[in-house]
PDB file of N, CA and C and ligand atoms in Angstrom:
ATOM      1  N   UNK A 789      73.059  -3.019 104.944  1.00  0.00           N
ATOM      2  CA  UNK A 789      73.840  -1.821 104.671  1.00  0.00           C
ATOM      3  C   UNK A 789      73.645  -0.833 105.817  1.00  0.00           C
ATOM      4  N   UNK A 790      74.474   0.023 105.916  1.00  0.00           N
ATOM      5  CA  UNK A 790      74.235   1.107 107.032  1.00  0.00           C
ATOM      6  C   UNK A 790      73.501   1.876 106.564  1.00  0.00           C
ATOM      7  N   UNK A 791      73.125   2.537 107.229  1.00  0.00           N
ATOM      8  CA  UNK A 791      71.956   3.824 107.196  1.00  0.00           C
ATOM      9  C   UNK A 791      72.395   4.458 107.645  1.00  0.00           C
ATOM     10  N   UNK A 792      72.908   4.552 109.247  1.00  0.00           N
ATOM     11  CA  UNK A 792      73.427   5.888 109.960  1.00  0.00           C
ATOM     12  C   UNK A 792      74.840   5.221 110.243  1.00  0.00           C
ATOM     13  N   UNK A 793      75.544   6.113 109.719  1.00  0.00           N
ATOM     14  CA  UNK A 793      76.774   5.633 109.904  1.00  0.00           C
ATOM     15  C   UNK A 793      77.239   6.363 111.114  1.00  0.00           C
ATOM     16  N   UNK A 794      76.981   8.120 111.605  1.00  0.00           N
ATOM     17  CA  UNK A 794      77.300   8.199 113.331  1.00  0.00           C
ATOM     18  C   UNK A 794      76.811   7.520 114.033  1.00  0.00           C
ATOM     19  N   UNK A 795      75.821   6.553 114.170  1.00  0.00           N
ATOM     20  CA  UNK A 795      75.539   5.463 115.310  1.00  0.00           C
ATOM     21  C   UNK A 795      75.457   4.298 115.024  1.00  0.00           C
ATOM     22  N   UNK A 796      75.901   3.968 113.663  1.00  0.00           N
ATOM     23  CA  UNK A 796      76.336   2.221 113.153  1.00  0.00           C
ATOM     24  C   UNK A 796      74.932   1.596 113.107  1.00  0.00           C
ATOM     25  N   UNK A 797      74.132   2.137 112.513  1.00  0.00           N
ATOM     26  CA  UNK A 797      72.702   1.534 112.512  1.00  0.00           C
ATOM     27  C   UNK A 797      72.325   1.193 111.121  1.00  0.00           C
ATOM     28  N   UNK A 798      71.741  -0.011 110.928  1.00  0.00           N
ATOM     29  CA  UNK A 798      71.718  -0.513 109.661  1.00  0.00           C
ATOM     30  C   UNK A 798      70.507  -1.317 109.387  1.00  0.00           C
ATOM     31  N   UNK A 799      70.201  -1.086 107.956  1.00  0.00           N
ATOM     32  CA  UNK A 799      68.737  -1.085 107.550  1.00  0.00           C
ATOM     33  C   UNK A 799      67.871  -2.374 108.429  1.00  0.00           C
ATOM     34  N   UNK A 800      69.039  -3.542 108.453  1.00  0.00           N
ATOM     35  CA  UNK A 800      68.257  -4.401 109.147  1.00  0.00           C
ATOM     36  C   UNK A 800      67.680  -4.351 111.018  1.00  0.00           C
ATOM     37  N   UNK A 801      68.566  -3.304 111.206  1.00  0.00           N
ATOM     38  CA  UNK A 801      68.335  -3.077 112.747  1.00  0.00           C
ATOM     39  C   UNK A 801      67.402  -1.966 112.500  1.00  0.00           C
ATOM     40  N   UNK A 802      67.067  -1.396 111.557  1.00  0.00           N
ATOM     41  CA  UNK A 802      65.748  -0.562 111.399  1.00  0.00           C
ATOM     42  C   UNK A 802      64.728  -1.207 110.908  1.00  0.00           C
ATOM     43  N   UNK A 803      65.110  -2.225 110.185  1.00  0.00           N
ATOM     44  CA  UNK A 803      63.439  -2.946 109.830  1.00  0.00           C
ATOM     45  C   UNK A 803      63.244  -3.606 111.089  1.00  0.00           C
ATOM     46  N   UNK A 804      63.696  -4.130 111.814  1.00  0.00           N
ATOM     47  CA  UNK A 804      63.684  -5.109 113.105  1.00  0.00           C
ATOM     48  C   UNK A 804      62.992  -3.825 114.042  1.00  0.00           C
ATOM     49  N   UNK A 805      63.836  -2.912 114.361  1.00  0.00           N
ATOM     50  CA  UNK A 805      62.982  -2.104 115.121  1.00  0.00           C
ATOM     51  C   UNK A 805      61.234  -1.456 114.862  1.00  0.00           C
ATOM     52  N   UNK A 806      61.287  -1.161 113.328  1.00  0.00           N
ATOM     53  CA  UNK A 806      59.684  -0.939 112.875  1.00  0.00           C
ATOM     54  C   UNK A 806      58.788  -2.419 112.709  1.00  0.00           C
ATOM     55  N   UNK A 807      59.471  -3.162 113.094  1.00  0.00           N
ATOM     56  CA  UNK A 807      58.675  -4.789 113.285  1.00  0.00           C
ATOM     57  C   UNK A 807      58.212  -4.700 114.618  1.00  0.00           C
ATOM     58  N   UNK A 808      59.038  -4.372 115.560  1.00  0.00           N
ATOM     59  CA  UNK A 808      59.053  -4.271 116.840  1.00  0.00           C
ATOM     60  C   UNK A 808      58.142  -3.050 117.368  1.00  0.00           C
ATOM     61  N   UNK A 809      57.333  -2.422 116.472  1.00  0.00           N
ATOM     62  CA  UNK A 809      56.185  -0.946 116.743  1.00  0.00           C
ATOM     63  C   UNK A 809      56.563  -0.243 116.536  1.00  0.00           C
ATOM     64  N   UNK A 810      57.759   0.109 115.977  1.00  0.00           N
ATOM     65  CA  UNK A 810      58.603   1.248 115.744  1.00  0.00           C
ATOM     66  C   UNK A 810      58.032   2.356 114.704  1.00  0.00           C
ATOM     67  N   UNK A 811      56.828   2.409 114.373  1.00  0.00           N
ATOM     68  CA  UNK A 811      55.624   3.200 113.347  1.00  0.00           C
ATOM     69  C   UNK A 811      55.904   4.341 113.186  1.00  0.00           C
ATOM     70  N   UNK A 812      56.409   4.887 114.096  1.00  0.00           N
ATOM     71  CA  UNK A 812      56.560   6.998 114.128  1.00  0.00           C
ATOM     72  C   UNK A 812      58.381   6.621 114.117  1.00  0.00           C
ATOM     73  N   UNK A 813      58.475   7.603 113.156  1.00  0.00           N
ATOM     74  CA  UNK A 813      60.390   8.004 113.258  1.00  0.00           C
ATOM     75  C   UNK A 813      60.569   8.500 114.280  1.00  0.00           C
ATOM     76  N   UNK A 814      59.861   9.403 115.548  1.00  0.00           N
ATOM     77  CA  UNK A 814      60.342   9.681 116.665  1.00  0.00           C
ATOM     78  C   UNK A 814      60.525   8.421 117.236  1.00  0.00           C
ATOM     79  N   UNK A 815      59.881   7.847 117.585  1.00  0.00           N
ATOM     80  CA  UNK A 815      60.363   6.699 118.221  1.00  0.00           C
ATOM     81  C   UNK A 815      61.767   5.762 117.921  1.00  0.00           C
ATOM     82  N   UNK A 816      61.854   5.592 116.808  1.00  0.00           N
ATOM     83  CA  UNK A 816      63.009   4.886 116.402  1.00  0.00           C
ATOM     84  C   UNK A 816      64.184   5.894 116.518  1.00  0.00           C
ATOM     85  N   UNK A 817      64.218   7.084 116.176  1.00  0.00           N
ATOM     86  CA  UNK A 817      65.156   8.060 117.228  1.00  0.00           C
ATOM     87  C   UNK A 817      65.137   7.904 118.218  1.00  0.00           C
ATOM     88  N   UNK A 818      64.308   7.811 119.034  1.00  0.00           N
ATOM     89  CA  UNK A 818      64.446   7.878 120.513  1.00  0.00           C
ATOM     90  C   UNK A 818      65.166   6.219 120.898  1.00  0.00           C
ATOM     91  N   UNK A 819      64.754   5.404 120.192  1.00  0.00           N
ATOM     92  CA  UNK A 819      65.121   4.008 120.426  1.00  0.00           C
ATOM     93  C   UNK A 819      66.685   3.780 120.095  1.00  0.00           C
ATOM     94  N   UNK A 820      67.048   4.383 118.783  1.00  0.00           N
ATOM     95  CA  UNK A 820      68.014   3.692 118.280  1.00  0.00           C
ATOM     96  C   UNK A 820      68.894   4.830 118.191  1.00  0.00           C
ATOM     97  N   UNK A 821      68.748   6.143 117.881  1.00  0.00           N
ATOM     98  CA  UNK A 821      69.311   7.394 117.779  1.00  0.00           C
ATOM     99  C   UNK A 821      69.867   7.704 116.357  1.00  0.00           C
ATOM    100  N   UNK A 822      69.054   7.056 115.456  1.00  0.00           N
ATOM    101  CA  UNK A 822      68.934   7.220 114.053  1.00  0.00           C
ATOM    102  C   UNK A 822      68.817   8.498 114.000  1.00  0.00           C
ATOM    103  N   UNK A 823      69.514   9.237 113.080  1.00  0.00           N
ATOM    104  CA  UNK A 823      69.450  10.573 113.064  1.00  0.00           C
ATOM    105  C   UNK A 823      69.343  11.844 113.754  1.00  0.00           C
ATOM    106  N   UNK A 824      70.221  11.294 115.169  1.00  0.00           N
ATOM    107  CA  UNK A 824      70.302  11.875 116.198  1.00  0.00           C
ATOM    108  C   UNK A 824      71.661  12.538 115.913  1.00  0.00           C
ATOM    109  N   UNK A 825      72.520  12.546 115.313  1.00  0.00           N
ATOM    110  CA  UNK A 825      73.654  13.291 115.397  1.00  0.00           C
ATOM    111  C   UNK A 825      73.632  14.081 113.995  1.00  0.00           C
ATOM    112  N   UNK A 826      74.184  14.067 113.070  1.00  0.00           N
ATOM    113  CA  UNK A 826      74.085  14.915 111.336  1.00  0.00           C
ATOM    114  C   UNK A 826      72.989  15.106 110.988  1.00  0.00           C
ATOM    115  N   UNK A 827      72.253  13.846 110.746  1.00  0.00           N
ATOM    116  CA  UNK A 827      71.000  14.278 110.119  1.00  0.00           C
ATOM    117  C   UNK A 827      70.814  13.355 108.930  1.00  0.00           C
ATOM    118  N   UNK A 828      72.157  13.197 108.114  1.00  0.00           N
ATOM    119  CA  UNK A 828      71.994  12.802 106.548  1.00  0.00           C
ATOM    120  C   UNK A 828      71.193  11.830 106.243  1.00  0.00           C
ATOM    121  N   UNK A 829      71.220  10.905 107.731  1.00  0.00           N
ATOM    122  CA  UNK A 829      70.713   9.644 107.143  1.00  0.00           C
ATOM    123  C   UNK A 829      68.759   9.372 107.162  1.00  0.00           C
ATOM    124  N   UNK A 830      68.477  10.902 107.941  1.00  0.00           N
ATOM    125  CA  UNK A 830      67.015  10.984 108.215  1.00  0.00           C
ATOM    126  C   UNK A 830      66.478  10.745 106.755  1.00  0.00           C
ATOM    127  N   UNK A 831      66.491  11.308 105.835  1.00  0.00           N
ATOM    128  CA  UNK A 831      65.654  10.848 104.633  1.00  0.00           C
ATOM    129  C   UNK A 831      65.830   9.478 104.122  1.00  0.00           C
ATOM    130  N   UNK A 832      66.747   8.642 104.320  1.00  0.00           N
ATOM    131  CA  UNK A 832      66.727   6.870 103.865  1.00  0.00           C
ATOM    132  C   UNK A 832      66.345   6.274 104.731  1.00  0.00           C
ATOM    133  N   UNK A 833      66.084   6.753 106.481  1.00  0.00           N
ATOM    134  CA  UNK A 833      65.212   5.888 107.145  1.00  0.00           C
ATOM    135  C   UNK A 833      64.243   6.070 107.230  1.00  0.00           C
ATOM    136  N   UNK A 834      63.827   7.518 106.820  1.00  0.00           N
ATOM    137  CA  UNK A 834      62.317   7.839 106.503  1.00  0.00           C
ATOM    138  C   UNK A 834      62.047   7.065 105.739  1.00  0.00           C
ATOM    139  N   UNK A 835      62.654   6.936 104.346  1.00  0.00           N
ATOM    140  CA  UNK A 835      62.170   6.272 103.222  1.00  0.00           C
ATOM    141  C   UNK A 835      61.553   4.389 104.033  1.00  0.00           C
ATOM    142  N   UNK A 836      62.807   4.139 104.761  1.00  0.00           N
ATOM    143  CA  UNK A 836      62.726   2.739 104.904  1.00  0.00           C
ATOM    144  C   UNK A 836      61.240   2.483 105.925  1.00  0.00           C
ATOM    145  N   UNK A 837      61.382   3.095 106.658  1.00  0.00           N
ATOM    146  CA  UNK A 837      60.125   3.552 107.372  1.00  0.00           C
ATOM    147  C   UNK A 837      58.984   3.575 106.719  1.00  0.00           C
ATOM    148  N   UNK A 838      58.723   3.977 105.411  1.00  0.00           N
ATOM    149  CA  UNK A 838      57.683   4.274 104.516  1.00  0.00           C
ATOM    150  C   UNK A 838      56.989   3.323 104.252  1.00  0.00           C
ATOM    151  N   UNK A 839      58.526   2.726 103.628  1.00  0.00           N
ATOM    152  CA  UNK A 839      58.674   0.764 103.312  1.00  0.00           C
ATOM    153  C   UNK A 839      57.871   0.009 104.124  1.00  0.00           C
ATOM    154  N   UNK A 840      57.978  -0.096 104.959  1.00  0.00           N
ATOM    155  CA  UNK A 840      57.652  -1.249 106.095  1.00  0.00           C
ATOM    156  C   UNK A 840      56.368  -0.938 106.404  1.00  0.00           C
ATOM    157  N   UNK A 841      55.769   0.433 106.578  1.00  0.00           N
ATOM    158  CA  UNK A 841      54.813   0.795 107.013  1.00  0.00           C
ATOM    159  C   UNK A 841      53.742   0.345 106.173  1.00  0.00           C
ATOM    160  N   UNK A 842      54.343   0.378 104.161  1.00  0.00           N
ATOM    161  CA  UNK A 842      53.680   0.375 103.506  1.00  0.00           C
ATOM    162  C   UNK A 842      52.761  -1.726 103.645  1.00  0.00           C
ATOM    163  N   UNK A 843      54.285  -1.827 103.750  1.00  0.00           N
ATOM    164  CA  UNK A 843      53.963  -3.176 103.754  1.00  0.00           C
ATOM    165  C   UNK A 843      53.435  -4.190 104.913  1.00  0.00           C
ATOM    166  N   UNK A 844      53.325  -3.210 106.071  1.00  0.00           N
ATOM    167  CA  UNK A 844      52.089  -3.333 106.913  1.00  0.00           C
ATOM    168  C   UNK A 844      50.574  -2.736 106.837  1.00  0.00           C
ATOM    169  N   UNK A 845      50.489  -2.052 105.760  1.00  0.00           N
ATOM    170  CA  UNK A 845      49.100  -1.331 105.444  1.00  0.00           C
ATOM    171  C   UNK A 845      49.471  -0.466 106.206  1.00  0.00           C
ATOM    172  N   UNK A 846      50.186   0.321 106.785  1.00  0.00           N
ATOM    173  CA  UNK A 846      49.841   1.087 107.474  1.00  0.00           C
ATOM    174  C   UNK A 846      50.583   2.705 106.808  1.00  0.00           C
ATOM    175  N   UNK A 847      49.780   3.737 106.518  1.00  0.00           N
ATOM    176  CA  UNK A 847      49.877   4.788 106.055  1.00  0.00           C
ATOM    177  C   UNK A 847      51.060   5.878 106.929  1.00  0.00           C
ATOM    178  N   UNK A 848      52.062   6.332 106.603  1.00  0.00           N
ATOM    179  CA  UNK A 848      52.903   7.728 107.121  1.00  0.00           C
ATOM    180  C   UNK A 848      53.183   8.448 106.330  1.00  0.00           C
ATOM    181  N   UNK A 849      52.879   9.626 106.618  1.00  0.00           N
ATOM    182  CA  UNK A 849      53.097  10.728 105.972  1.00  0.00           C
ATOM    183  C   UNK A 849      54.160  11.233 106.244  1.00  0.00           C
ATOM    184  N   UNK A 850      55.023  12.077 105.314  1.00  0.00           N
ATOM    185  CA  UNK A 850      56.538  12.504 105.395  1.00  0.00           C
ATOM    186  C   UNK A 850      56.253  13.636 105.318  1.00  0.00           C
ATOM    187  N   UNK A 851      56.210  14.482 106.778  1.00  0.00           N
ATOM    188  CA  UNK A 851      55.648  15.872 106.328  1.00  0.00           C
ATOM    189  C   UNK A 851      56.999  16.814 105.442  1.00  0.00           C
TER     190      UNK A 851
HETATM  191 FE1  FES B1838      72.729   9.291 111.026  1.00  0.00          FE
HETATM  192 FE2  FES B1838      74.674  11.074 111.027  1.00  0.00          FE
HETATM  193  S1  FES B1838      74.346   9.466 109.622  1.00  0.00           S
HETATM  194  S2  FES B1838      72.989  10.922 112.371  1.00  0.00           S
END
């Protein structure tokens, strides 16, 4: 499914990228430009982000 629909980015090209070290949401902005234009879609890739992180053990906080 899409996630960011201003840059056609979709959940699987965001789990692929947080597979790929993508750990901090700056980075995957900077990589992919997820939530680089509106904004809307920053809280469902945060979320997805959460996801992946969780399921690498690895802890992020959503400030
Ligand atoms: Fe992602 Fe607009 S939907 S920046």
């Amino acid at each position: 499914m899409y996630v960011c629909l201003c840059k056609g980015i979709t959940d699987s090209q965001l789990r692929a990228a947080i597979a790929d070290g993508g750990s901090e949401f700056k980075r995957l902005k900077k990589e992919l430009a997820v939530g680089s234009q509106c904004g809307k879609c920053v809280p469902v890739a945060m979320a997805i982000l959460a996801e992946e992180n969780a399921k690498a053990g690895l802890y992020y906080e959503v400030a």
